[in-house]
XYZ file of C-alpha atoms in Angstrom:
322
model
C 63.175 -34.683 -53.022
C 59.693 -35.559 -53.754
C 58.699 -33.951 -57.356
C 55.340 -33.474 -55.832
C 55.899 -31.868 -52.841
C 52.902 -29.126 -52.453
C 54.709 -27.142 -49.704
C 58.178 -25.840 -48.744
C 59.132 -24.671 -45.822
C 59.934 -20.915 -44.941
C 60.978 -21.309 -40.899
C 61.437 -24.650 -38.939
C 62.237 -24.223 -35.157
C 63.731 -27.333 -33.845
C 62.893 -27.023 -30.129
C 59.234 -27.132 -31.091
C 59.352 -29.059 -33.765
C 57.274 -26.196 -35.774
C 57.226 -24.822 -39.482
C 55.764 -22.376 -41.314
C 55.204 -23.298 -44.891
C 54.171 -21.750 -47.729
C 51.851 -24.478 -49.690
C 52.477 -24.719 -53.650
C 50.083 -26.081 -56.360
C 50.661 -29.774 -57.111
C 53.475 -29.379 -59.224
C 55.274 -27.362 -56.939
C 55.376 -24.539 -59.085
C 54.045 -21.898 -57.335
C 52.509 -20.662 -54.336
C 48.710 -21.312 -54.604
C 46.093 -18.649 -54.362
C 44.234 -16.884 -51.521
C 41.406 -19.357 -51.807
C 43.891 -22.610 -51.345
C 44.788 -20.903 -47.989
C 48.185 -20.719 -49.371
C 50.336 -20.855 -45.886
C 50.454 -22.805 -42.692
C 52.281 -23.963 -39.323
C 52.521 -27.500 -39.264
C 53.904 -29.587 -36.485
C 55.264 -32.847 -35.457
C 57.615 -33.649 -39.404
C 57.846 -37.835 -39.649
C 61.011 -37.819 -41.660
C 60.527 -41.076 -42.734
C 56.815 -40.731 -44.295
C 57.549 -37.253 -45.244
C 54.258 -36.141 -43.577
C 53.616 -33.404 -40.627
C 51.135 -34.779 -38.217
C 48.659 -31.475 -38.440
C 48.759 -28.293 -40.126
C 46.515 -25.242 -39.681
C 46.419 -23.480 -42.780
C 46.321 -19.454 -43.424
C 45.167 -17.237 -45.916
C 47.262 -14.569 -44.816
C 51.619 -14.660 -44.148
C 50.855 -12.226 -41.491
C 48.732 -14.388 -39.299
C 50.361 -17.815 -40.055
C 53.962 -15.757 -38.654
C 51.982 -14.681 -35.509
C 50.669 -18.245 -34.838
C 53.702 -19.871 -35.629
C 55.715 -17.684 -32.778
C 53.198 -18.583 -31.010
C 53.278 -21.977 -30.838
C 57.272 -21.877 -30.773
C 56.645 -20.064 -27.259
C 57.829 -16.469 -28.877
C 55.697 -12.891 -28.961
C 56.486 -11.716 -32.361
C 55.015 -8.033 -33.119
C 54.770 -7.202 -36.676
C 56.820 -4.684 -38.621
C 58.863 -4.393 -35.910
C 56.611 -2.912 -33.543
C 56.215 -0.435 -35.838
C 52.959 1.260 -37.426
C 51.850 -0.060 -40.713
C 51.814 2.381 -43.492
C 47.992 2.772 -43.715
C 47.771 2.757 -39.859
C 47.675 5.866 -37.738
C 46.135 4.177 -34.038
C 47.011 0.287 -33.366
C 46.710 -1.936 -30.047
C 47.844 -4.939 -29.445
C 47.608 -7.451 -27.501
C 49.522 -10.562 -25.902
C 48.960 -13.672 -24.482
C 49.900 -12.660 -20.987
C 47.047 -10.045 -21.395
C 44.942 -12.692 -21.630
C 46.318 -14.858 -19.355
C 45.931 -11.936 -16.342
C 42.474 -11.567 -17.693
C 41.097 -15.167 -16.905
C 43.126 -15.529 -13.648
C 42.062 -11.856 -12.234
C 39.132 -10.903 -13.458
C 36.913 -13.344 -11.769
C 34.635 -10.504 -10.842
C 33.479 -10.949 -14.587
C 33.341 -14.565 -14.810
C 32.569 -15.423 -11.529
C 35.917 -17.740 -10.376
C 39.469 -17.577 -11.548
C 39.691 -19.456 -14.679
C 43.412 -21.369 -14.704
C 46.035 -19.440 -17.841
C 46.531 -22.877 -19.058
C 47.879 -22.769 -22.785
C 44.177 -24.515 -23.657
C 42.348 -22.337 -21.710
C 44.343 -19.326 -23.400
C 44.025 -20.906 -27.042
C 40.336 -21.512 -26.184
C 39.909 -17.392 -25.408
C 41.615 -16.522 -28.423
C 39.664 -18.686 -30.238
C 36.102 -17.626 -28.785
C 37.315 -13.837 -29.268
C 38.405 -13.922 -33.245
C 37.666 -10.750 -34.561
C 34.384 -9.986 -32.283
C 37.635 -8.173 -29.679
C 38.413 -5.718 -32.925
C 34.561 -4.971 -33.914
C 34.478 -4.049 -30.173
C 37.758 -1.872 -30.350
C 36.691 0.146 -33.299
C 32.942 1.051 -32.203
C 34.639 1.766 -29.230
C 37.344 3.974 -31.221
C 34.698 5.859 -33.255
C 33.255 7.335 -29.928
C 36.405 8.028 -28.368
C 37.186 10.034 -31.993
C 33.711 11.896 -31.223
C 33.656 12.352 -28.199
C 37.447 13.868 -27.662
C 37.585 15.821 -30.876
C 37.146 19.461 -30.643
C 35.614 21.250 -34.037
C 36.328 24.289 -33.211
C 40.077 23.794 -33.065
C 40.274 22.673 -36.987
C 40.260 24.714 -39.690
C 36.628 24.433 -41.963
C 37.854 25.521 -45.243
C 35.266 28.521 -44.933
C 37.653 31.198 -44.477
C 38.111 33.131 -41.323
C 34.951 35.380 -40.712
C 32.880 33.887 -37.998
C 29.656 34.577 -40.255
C 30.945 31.898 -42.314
C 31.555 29.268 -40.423
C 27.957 30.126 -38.964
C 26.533 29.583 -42.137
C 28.263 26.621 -42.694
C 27.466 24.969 -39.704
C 23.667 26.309 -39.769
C 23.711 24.255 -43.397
C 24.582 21.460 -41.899
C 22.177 21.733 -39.306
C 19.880 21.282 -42.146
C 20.017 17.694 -42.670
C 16.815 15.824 -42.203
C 14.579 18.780 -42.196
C 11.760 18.928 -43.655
C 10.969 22.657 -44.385
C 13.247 25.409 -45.865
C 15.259 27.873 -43.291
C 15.828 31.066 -45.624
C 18.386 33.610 -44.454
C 18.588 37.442 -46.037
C 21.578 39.451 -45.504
C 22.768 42.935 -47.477
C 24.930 43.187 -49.811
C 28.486 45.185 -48.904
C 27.832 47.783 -51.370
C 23.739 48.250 -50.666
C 23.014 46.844 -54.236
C 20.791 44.255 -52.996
C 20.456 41.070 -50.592
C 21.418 37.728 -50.112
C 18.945 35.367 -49.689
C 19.836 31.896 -49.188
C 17.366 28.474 -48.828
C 18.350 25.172 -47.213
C 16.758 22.782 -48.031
C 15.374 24.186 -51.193
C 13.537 20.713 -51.514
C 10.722 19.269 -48.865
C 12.851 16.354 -47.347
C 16.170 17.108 -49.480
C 19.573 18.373 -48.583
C 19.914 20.793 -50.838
C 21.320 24.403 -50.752
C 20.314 27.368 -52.889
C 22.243 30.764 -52.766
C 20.502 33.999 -54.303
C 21.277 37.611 -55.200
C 18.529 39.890 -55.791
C 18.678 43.464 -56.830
C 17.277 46.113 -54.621
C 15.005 47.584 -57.347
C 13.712 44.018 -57.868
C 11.921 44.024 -54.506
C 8.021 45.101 -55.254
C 5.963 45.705 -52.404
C 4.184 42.082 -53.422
C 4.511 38.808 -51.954
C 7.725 36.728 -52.758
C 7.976 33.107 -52.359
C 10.629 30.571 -53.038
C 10.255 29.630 -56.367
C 10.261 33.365 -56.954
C 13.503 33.857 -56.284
C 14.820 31.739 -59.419
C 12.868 34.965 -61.850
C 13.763 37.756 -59.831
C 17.524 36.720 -58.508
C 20.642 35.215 -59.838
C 21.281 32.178 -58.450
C 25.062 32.307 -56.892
C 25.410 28.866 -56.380
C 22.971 25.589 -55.937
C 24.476 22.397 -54.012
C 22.200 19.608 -54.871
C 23.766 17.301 -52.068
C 25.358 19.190 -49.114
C 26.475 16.204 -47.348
C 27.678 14.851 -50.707
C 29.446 17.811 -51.860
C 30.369 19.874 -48.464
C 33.398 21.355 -50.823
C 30.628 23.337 -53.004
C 29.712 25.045 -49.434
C 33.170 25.927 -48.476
C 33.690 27.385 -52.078
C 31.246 29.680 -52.034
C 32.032 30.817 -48.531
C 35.396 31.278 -49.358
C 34.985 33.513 -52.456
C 31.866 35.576 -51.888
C 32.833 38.728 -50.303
C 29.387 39.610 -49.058
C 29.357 36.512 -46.536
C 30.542 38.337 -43.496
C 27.435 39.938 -43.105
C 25.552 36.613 -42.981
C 23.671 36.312 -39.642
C 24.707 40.226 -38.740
C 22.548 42.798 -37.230
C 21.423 43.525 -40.763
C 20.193 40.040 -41.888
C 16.797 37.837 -41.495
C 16.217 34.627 -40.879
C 12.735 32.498 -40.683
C 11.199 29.116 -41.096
C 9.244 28.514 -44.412
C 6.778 25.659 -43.957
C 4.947 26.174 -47.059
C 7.682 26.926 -49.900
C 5.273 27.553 -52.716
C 3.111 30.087 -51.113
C 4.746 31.232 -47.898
C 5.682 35.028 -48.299
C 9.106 35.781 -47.608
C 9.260 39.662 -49.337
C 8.654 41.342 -45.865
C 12.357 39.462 -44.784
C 13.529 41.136 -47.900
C 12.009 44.455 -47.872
C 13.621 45.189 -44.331
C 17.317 44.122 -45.486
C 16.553 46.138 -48.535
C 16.112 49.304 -46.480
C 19.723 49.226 -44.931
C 20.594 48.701 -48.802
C 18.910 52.036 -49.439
C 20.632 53.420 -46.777
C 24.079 52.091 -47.404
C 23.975 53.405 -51.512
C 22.609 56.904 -49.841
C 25.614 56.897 -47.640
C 27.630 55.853 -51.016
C 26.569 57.943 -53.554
C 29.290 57.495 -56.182
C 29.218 60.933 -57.320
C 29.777 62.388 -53.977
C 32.702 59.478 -53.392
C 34.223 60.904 -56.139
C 34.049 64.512 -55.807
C 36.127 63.798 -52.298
C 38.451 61.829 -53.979
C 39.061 64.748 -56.663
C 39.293 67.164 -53.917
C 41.818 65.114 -52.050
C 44.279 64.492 -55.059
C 43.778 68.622 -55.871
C 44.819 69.144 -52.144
C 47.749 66.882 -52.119
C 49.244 68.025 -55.708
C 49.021 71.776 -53.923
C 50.591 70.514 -50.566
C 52.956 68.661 -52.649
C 53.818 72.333 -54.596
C 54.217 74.358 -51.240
C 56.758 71.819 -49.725
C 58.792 71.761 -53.030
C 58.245 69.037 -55.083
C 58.325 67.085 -51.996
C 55.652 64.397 -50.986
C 54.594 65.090 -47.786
């Protein structure tokens, strides 16, 4: 054997007269990098020079396999048929698909074109990878277009308030000026107010509590909010960070009563001197309302009364719960 030999040969197939090789550095001692386009078919071995009389080299097993089956007259499907690990959608396709293509599709090329093997190597050729660019723009609007959103779960919880305020955030992106929501709190103390963008042009989010008492009978703007609220949360990105969003949703408990009855919502064109306190003065009067209609003094006289009432019901029956 030849102590230089820079290939050796994984599959020959003798009707054909075809090999695959995997091509070595000069001393044979390994398979050479990427960059040598380290495999290839060869054809037509002169046993006597020791030469092949062409080879197409590779830089990939994968494809140097398909061609070689190929050219040996064989369809040879990767893996078996089988999906790759990192693959979840696949097509493939075969000579004879191409071969149907130029003989009956003349309505696109104008006359039958003959499936000769050159005619078929040509179209492979001419196609490359341009077929698979076309395949996945294609696939992207198929994914968009087929997909329902309402049938997966947001990560928002299960009120329909919050996935209303998720998907009004999101509406967000690429506006200019601020959309600020109000909605009460659960237990009257005070409102919600929330800002999106917060920042001409940005896309970020800004979540607010602010107390009942803290709402004046003066104007209110934006910026206010940071001295008289407590910011709840602040997503700088939304887009970026879509899991700060769903966090919040998920753990605030006030949330369901985001685009209720009870709350506001308006457009704020000028952030730094756009009043926004009538919004929160009329959310703040169901507040009023709601700790009037939950006094905790009177709560807990009733629940005194209650726990008298049972003890005594509990005495007439006996020592018996009723």
């Amino acid at each position: 054997m030849n102590d230089k030999l820079d290939h050796f040969v994984l599959e020959y197939d003798d009707a054909s007269g075809n090999a695959l090789l995997a091509m070595t550095e000069g001393d044979g001692s390994r398979i050479a990098d990427g960059a040598g386009l380290p495999y290839a078919l060869a054809r037509g071995y002169d046993a006597d020079a020791r030469t092949w009389e062409s080879i197409e080299p590779f830089d990939d097993v994968t494809r140097a396999k398909l061609r070689y089956e190929k050219a040996c007259g064989r369809e040879y499907v990767p893996t078996g048929g089988k999906l790759y690990d990192d693959e979840f959608i696949t097509l493939r396709w075969r000579r004879e698909d191409i071969s149907d293509s130029l003989e009956s599709d003349f309505g696109h090329f104008g006359v039958p074109i003959p499936a000769t093997d050159e005619n078929i190597e040509r179209a492979l050729d001419q196609l490359g990878n341009h077929i698979d660019d076309a395949i996945y723009e294609a696939g992207w609007d198929v994914i968009h277009d087929r997909l329902d959103v309402r049938s997966f779960d947001l990560g928002v919880g299960h009120s329909k308030q919050a996935k209303e305020f998720y998907e009004q955030v999101f509406e967000c992106d690429g506006d200019f000026y601020p959309t600020v929501n109000v909605w009460p709190a659960v237990d009257g103390s005070g409102v919600h107010v929330s800002v999106c963008p917060v920042t001409f042009a940005e896309r970020d989010l800004a979540v607010y509590k602010v107390e009942a008492g803290k709402i004046g009978d003066g104007p209110i703007t934006i910026p206010d909010l940071e001295d008289i609220g407590t910011r709840e949360v602040h997503v700088d990105d939304f887009t970026e960070k879509p899991e700060e969003v769903r966090f919040f949703l998920r753990t605030d408990g006030d949330v369901y009563l985001f685009g209720s009855s009870l709350g506001k919502s308006l457009a704020v064109e000028d952030a730094d001197e756009e009043d926004i306190a009538p919004a929160l003065r009329e959310v703040r009067t169901y507040c009023k309302d709601a700790t009037e209609k939950r006094d905790p003094q009177l709560i807990c006289a009733k629940a005194q009364a209650a726990a008298a009432k049972s003890a005594t019901a509990e005495g007439d029956a006996g020592g018996k719960k009723l």
